[in-house]
Short mmCIF file of C-alpha atoms and ligand atoms in Angstrom, two decimals:
data_model
loop_
_atom_site.label_atom_id
_atom_site.label_comp_id
_atom_site.label_asym_id
_atom_site.label_seq_id
_atom_site.Cartn_x
_atom_site.Cartn_y
_atom_site.Cartn_z
CA MET A 1 -0.07 -0.42 -0.05
CA LYS A 2 1.33 3.29 -0.76
CA ALA A 3 2.62 5.91 1.94
CA ALA A 4 -0.23 7.94 2.30
CA GLU A 5 0.90 11.84 1.90
CA PRO A 6 2.79 13.92 3.47
CA HIS A 7 0.13 15.71 5.91
CA ALA A 8 -3.30 13.89 3.65
CA GLU A 9 -5.98 14.86 7.28
CA VAL A 10 -5.83 18.64 7.09
CA VAL A 11 -5.69 18.87 3.71
CA ASP A 12 -8.78 17.13 3.08
CA GLU A 13 -9.69 19.17 6.12
CA ILE A 14 -9.44 22.09 3.68
CA VAL A 15 -10.57 20.27 0.19
CA ASP A 16 -14.09 20.10 3.10
CA ALA A 17 -13.61 23.30 3.72
CA ILE A 18 -13.36 24.58 0.31
CA CYS A 19 -16.04 22.82 -0.73
CA ARG A 20 -19.01 23.88 1.75
CA SER A 21 -17.78 27.01 1.97
CA ALA A 22 -17.98 27.86 -2.31
CA PRO A 23 -21.43 27.40 -2.66
CA GLU A 24 -22.57 29.79 0.75
CA ILE A 25 -19.99 31.83 -1.68
CA ARG A 26 -21.73 32.07 -4.45
CA ARG A 27 -25.82 33.39 -2.98
CA GLY A 28 -23.56 35.35 -0.97
CA LEU A 29 -22.68 37.25 -4.04
CA VAL A 30 -25.96 38.15 -4.33
CA GLY A 31 -26.36 41.84 -2.63
CA ARG A 32 -23.49 41.65 -2.75
CA ARG A 33 -22.37 43.45 -6.08
CA GLY A 34 -21.20 47.23 -5.18
CA MET A 35 -17.93 48.67 -3.78
CA VAL A 36 -16.16 49.20 -0.81
CA ASP A 37 -14.72 52.31 0.31
CA GLU A 38 -11.50 50.55 0.31
CA GLU A 39 -8.16 49.63 -2.19
CA ASN A 40 -6.78 46.12 -1.78
CA PRO A 41 -2.98 46.20 -0.97
CA SER A 42 -3.12 45.87 -4.60
CA GLY A 43 -4.37 49.43 -5.53
CA GLU A 44 -7.37 47.63 -6.99
CA ALA A 45 -11.05 48.53 -5.22
CA GLN A 46 -13.18 46.47 -3.14
CA ALA A 47 -16.21 44.67 -4.28
CA GLU A 48 -18.05 44.25 -1.23
CA ALA A 49 -18.07 40.13 -1.76
CA ASP A 50 -14.48 40.44 -1.92
CA VAL A 51 -13.58 41.13 1.53
CA TRP A 52 -17.32 39.32 2.50
CA ALA A 53 -16.16 35.98 0.23
CA ASP A 54 -11.99 37.10 2.43
CA GLU A 55 -13.48 36.46 5.70
CA LEU A 56 -15.50 33.81 5.34
CA LEU A 57 -13.06 31.68 4.24
CA GLU A 58 -10.83 33.01 7.06
CA ASP A 59 -12.93 31.52 9.33
CA ARG A 60 -13.51 28.75 8.35
CA LEU A 61 -9.54 28.29 7.00
CA ALA A 62 -7.76 29.35 10.04
CA SER A 63 -9.80 27.68 12.77
CA ILE A 64 -8.71 24.49 11.76
CA ASP A 65 -6.30 22.68 13.46
CA GLY A 66 -3.22 22.02 11.63
CA VAL A 67 -3.66 25.53 10.09
CA GLY A 68 -0.71 27.55 11.32
CA GLN A 69 -1.39 30.13 9.00
CA TYR A 70 -3.79 32.53 6.38
CA ALA A 71 -3.34 34.89 3.43
CA SER A 72 -5.55 36.71 1.19
CA GLU A 73 -5.01 39.34 -2.01
CA GLU A 74 -7.20 41.26 -0.07
CA ARG A 75 -6.17 41.79 3.65
CA PRO A 76 -2.48 43.72 4.75
CA ALA A 77 -0.91 40.37 6.34
CA VAL A 78 -1.02 37.06 7.37
CA VAL A 79 -3.10 35.78 9.87
CA ASP A 80 -1.40 33.80 12.29
CA CYS A 81 -3.46 30.91 13.30
CA GLY A 82 -1.86 28.35 15.33
CA GLU A 83 1.06 25.31 14.38
CA GLY A 84 0.76 24.29 10.85
CA VAL A 85 0.39 24.81 7.25
CA ALA A 86 0.15 28.63 5.33
CA VAL A 87 -2.92 28.77 3.28
CA ALA A 88 -2.90 31.31 0.21
CA VAL A 89 -6.65 32.82 -1.23
CA ASP A 90 -7.52 34.89 -4.17
CA PRO A 91 -10.99 34.76 -2.58
CA LEU A 92 -12.87 35.96 -5.80
CA ASP A 93 -11.09 36.07 -7.94
CA GLY A 94 -12.20 37.75 -10.58
CA SER A 95 -14.42 40.82 -9.48
CA SER A 96 -14.76 43.11 -11.99
CA ASN A 97 -17.57 41.23 -13.87
CA LEU A 98 -19.60 41.00 -10.46
CA LYS A 99 -21.23 43.60 -12.63
CA SER A 100 -21.48 42.41 -15.51
CA ASN A 101 -22.86 39.15 -13.74
CA ASN A 102 -20.13 37.03 -15.33
CA ALA A 103 -17.72 33.62 -14.24
CA MET A 104 -15.52 34.26 -11.41
CA GLY A 105 -13.36 31.76 -8.72
CA THR A 106 -11.16 31.00 -5.72
CA ILE A 107 -8.01 29.96 -5.80
CA PHE A 108 -5.93 28.72 -3.03
CA GLY A 109 -2.53 27.76 -2.50
CA VAL A 110 -1.56 25.47 0.32
CA TYR A 111 1.88 25.33 1.74
CA ASP A 112 4.69 23.70 4.02
CA ALA A 113 6.29 26.88 4.90
CA GLU A 114 5.02 30.45 6.39
CA LEU A 115 4.35 32.60 3.35
CA PRO A 116 5.52 34.13 1.32
CA ALA A 117 6.49 31.58 0.31
CA ALA A 118 7.62 29.31 -2.82
CA GLY A 119 6.26 26.43 -5.12
CA THR A 120 8.72 24.31 -4.92
CA ASP A 121 6.60 24.35 -1.21
CA LEU A 122 3.30 23.46 -1.74
CA VAL A 123 1.10 20.42 -0.92
CA ALA A 124 -1.48 20.87 -2.98
CA ALA A 125 -3.78 23.65 -4.66
CA GLY A 126 -6.79 24.27 -6.48
CA TYR A 127 -9.99 26.61 -7.62
CA VAL A 128 -13.04 26.27 -7.57
CA LEU A 129 -15.31 28.32 -10.94
CA TYR A 130 -17.88 29.88 -10.42
CA GLY A 131 -19.25 28.69 -13.57
CA PRO A 132 -23.26 27.62 -14.47
CA ILE A 133 -22.11 24.58 -13.12
CA THR A 134 -19.81 25.20 -9.47
CA THR A 135 -17.28 23.65 -10.18
CA LEU A 136 -13.41 22.78 -7.93
CA LEU A 137 -9.97 21.39 -9.22
CA VAL A 138 -7.97 19.52 -6.78
CA ALA A 139 -3.60 18.98 -7.37
CA TYR A 140 -2.48 17.13 -4.61
CA ASP A 141 -0.58 13.92 -4.92
CA ASP A 142 0.43 14.28 -8.80
CA THR A 143 -3.44 14.21 -9.82
CA VAL A 144 -5.60 17.12 -10.57
CA VAL A 145 -8.67 15.32 -9.65
CA GLU A 146 -12.32 17.98 -11.28
CA TYR A 147 -16.33 18.09 -8.92
CA GLU A 148 -19.29 19.41 -8.93
CA LEU A 149 -20.18 21.15 -6.09
CA THR A 150 -23.98 21.20 -4.16
CA SER A 151 -24.68 23.24 -1.53
CA GLU A 152 -25.49 18.79 -0.16
CA ASP A 153 -22.31 17.34 -1.85
CA ARG A 154 -19.44 17.15 -4.15
CA GLY A 155 -19.14 14.42 -7.09
CA VAL A 156 -16.52 13.62 -8.84
CA VAL A 157 -15.97 14.78 -12.69
CA GLU A 158 -13.16 13.66 -13.78
CA ARG A 159 -10.34 11.81 -11.66
CA ASP A 160 -7.39 12.85 -13.83
CA VAL A 161 -7.58 15.87 -15.51
CA SER A 162 -4.62 16.49 -17.83
CA ILE A 163 -4.98 19.05 -19.96
CA PRO A 164 -6.13 17.36 -23.98
CA ASP A 165 -3.24 16.97 -26.59
CA ASP A 166 -4.13 18.88 -29.74
CA PRO A 167 -3.91 23.28 -28.97
CA VAL A 168 -7.17 23.96 -29.57
CA VAL A 169 -7.43 28.11 -27.14
CA TYR A 170 -5.71 31.37 -26.09
CA GLY A 171 -6.35 33.77 -24.49
CA PHE A 172 -4.31 36.73 -23.21
CA GLY A 173 -4.38 40.34 -20.59
CA GLY A 174 -3.88 43.53 -20.99
CA ARG A 175 -4.27 46.17 -23.75
CA VAL A 176 -2.28 45.25 -27.32
CA PRO A 177 -0.35 48.75 -26.99
CA ASP A 178 0.42 47.88 -23.92
CA TRP A 179 1.74 44.52 -24.74
CA PRO A 180 6.44 44.28 -25.61
CA ASP A 181 7.59 44.00 -28.28
CA ASP A 182 9.08 40.69 -28.59
CA PHE A 183 5.00 39.05 -26.81
CA ALA A 184 2.98 40.63 -29.52
CA ASP A 185 5.27 38.58 -32.16
CA TYR A 186 3.56 35.83 -29.91
CA VAL A 187 1.13 36.84 -30.26
CA ASP A 188 0.52 37.50 -33.95
CA GLU A 189 1.99 33.52 -34.32
CA VAL A 190 -0.95 31.31 -32.07
CA GLU A 191 -3.62 34.14 -33.40
CA ASP A 192 -3.15 32.47 -36.63
CA GLU A 193 -2.97 28.84 -34.71
CA LEU A 194 -5.74 28.40 -31.91
CA LYS A 195 -9.26 30.64 -30.72
CA LEU A 196 -9.30 33.51 -28.81
CA ARG A 197 -11.31 32.89 -25.42
CA TYR A 198 -11.24 35.48 -23.38
CA GLY A 199 -13.39 36.53 -20.25
CA GLY A 200 -11.44 38.88 -17.45
CA ALA A 201 -11.43 35.47 -14.96
CA MET A 202 -8.32 34.10 -14.87
CA ILE A 203 -10.19 30.58 -13.71
CA ALA A 204 -12.41 31.02 -15.54
CA ASP A 205 -9.54 31.54 -18.60
CA VAL A 206 -7.61 29.17 -17.48
CA ASN A 207 -10.13 25.78 -17.39
CA GLN A 208 -11.04 26.88 -20.99
CA ILE A 209 -6.97 25.71 -21.97
CA VAL A 210 -7.54 22.97 -19.17
CA THR A 211 -10.01 21.68 -21.38
CA TYR A 212 -9.58 22.35 -24.53
CA GLY A 213 -5.70 22.36 -24.40
CA GLY A 214 -3.85 25.89 -25.38
CA ILE A 215 -2.21 29.34 -23.44
CA PHE A 216 -3.57 31.77 -21.56
CA ALA A 217 -1.34 34.68 -20.58
CA TYR A 218 -1.19 38.27 -17.29
CA PRO A 219 2.32 39.31 -19.40
CA ALA A 220 4.77 41.74 -18.56
CA LEU A 221 3.61 45.17 -19.84
CA GLU A 222 5.41 48.21 -21.01
CA SER A 223 3.43 49.60 -18.17
CA ALA A 224 4.16 47.09 -15.56
CA PRO A 225 6.94 45.15 -16.13
CA ASP A 226 5.71 42.94 -13.22
CA GLY A 227 2.13 41.93 -14.92
CA LYS A 228 -0.92 42.08 -13.50
CA LEU A 229 -1.59 39.54 -11.12
CA ARG A 230 -0.48 37.93 -7.68
CA LEU A 231 2.54 35.23 -7.62
CA GLN A 232 0.87 33.91 -4.46
CA PHE A 233 -2.49 34.07 -4.44
CA GLU A 234 -2.45 33.26 -7.96
CA GLY A 235 0.67 32.88 -9.68
CA ILE A 236 1.38 29.64 -7.40
CA PRO A 237 -1.25 27.78 -7.15
CA ILE A 238 -2.46 28.11 -10.40
CA GLY A 239 1.03 26.96 -12.69
CA TYR A 240 0.83 24.61 -9.74
CA VAL A 241 -2.54 22.97 -10.77
CA VAL A 242 -1.69 23.25 -14.68
CA GLU A 243 2.04 21.56 -13.99
CA THR A 244 0.38 19.05 -12.47
CA ALA A 245 -2.88 18.21 -15.30
CA GLY A 246 0.34 18.21 -17.67
CA GLY A 247 0.71 21.76 -18.91
CA ALA A 248 3.35 23.83 -17.69
CA SER A 249 3.83 28.01 -16.23
CA SER A 250 6.04 30.55 -16.61
CA ASP A 251 7.09 34.39 -15.95
CA GLY A 252 8.52 34.55 -19.29
CA THR A 253 12.08 32.10 -18.06
CA ARG A 254 11.66 29.76 -15.38
CA SER A 255 8.28 27.87 -14.43
CA LEU A 256 6.08 29.55 -12.15
CA LEU A 257 7.08 26.99 -9.35
CA ASP A 258 10.63 28.52 -9.65
CA VAL A 259 10.02 32.03 -9.37
CA GLU A 260 11.78 32.75 -5.83
CA PRO A 261 8.56 34.80 -3.79
CA THR A 262 9.88 38.43 -1.33
CA GLU A 263 7.09 40.01 -0.32
CA LEU A 264 3.59 38.13 -0.35
CA HIS A 265 1.49 40.70 -2.06
CA GLN A 266 4.60 40.20 -5.07
CA ARG A 267 3.10 40.35 -8.79
CA VAL A 268 3.90 37.91 -11.74
CA PRO A 269 4.66 37.51 -14.72
CA LEU A 270 1.53 34.43 -15.80
CA HIS A 271 1.21 31.81 -19.62
CA VAL A 272 0.21 29.01 -18.01
CA GLY A 273 -0.89 26.40 -20.64
CA SER A 274 0.36 23.28 -23.04
CA THR A 275 4.08 22.73 -22.79
CA GLU A 276 5.13 23.27 -26.58
CA TYR A 277 2.72 27.03 -26.46
CA VAL A 278 4.91 28.02 -22.94
CA GLU A 279 7.69 26.90 -24.67
CA ARG A 280 7.75 28.64 -27.50
CA LEU A 281 7.03 31.44 -25.65
CA GLU A 282 9.76 31.10 -23.32
CA ALA A 283 12.26 31.03 -26.89
CA ALA A 284 10.50 34.47 -28.05
CA LEU A 285 10.61 35.94 -25.02
CA ASP A 286 14.37 34.89 -25.04
P1 LIG B 1 -8.68 40.29 -9.37
O1 LIG B 1 -8.22 38.51 -8.73
O2 LIG B 1 -8.51 40.89 -8.67
O3 LIG B 1 -9.97 40.10 -10.09
O4 LIG B 1 -8.04 40.67 -10.49
C1 LIG B 1 -8.01 39.28 -11.04
C2 LIG B 1 -8.23 38.61 -12.98
C3 LIG B 1 -8.37 38.28 -13.06
O5 LIG B 1 -9.15 37.00 -12.75
C4 LIG B 1 -8.19 38.42 -14.66
O6 LIG B 1 -6.55 38.04 -15.46
C5 LIG B 1 -7.31 39.65 -14.83
O7 LIG B 1 -7.82 39.95 -13.54
C6 LIG B 1 -8.48 40.68 -15.62
O8 LIG B 1 -9.15 41.66 -16.00
P2 LIG B 1 -8.05 42.98 -16.66
O9 LIG B 1 -9.43 43.10 -16.76
O10 LIG B 1 -6.68 43.50 -17.12
O11 LIG B 1 -8.68 41.96 -17.85
MG1 LIG B 2 -7.59 37.19 -9.54
#
């Protein structure tokens, strides 16, 4: 019999808590689509639902025995809550889609180290997609499992999610005139080969890549050389899910899992998807 993976018990509890919280977060979006008069640590305006989902997840995750730290994109500092693994979340990814009622997500990463922590310290990661159906992808123990969530239950949809061999779609963030020339040249090639899918919520866009193959990027911009997305809360967990599903991730030169974190809220250029497309991206940016 295979030995249990390290931290199996606490990872199970964290995943259970996410499964229970996601339908609640989804229901709680109604009536919380407005903005609060605050900014998150990245200087972005916060929606009522951002703040509320962060508080709900802190309540559920920080109270788990074996969780030692909780951190989120929506609060400046790490919450110390005992001994154990650290959990970093983006409570509501793509919350600017609240206004137009488009898809959003919740992202989590479980680290066997104090935050800020590197991808090499990751134990498990995953994301909830609030689409027409609420789904959860969990990467753990070299496998990605997809679940469908309801308020009462979670059902397995796929036990071994892997990115298909023939890539189909792409989605790139940022304004075109703001793309560096080498990235824009790469996009010219990709546009001839794949179909555009961009919805403005990374989780929804990445889930298209995981489902159909292709590439998603929020690249370095002329006006923002570190891009927009955050390493700890978005880059590392999404890189881990995509790599575990057989794809690749990159900050432009290396895997997102090999980027050294120096600050909790640091940004990173993010490129994930089918290995062939990520390798070509790295060659184009070289
Ligand atoms: P958020 O987590 O604060 O909502 O911001 C991240 C989102 C990503 O989901 C998405 O890829 C990106 O911001 C979209 O940005 P833009 O509106 O510039 O296309
Ligand atoms: Mg986000």
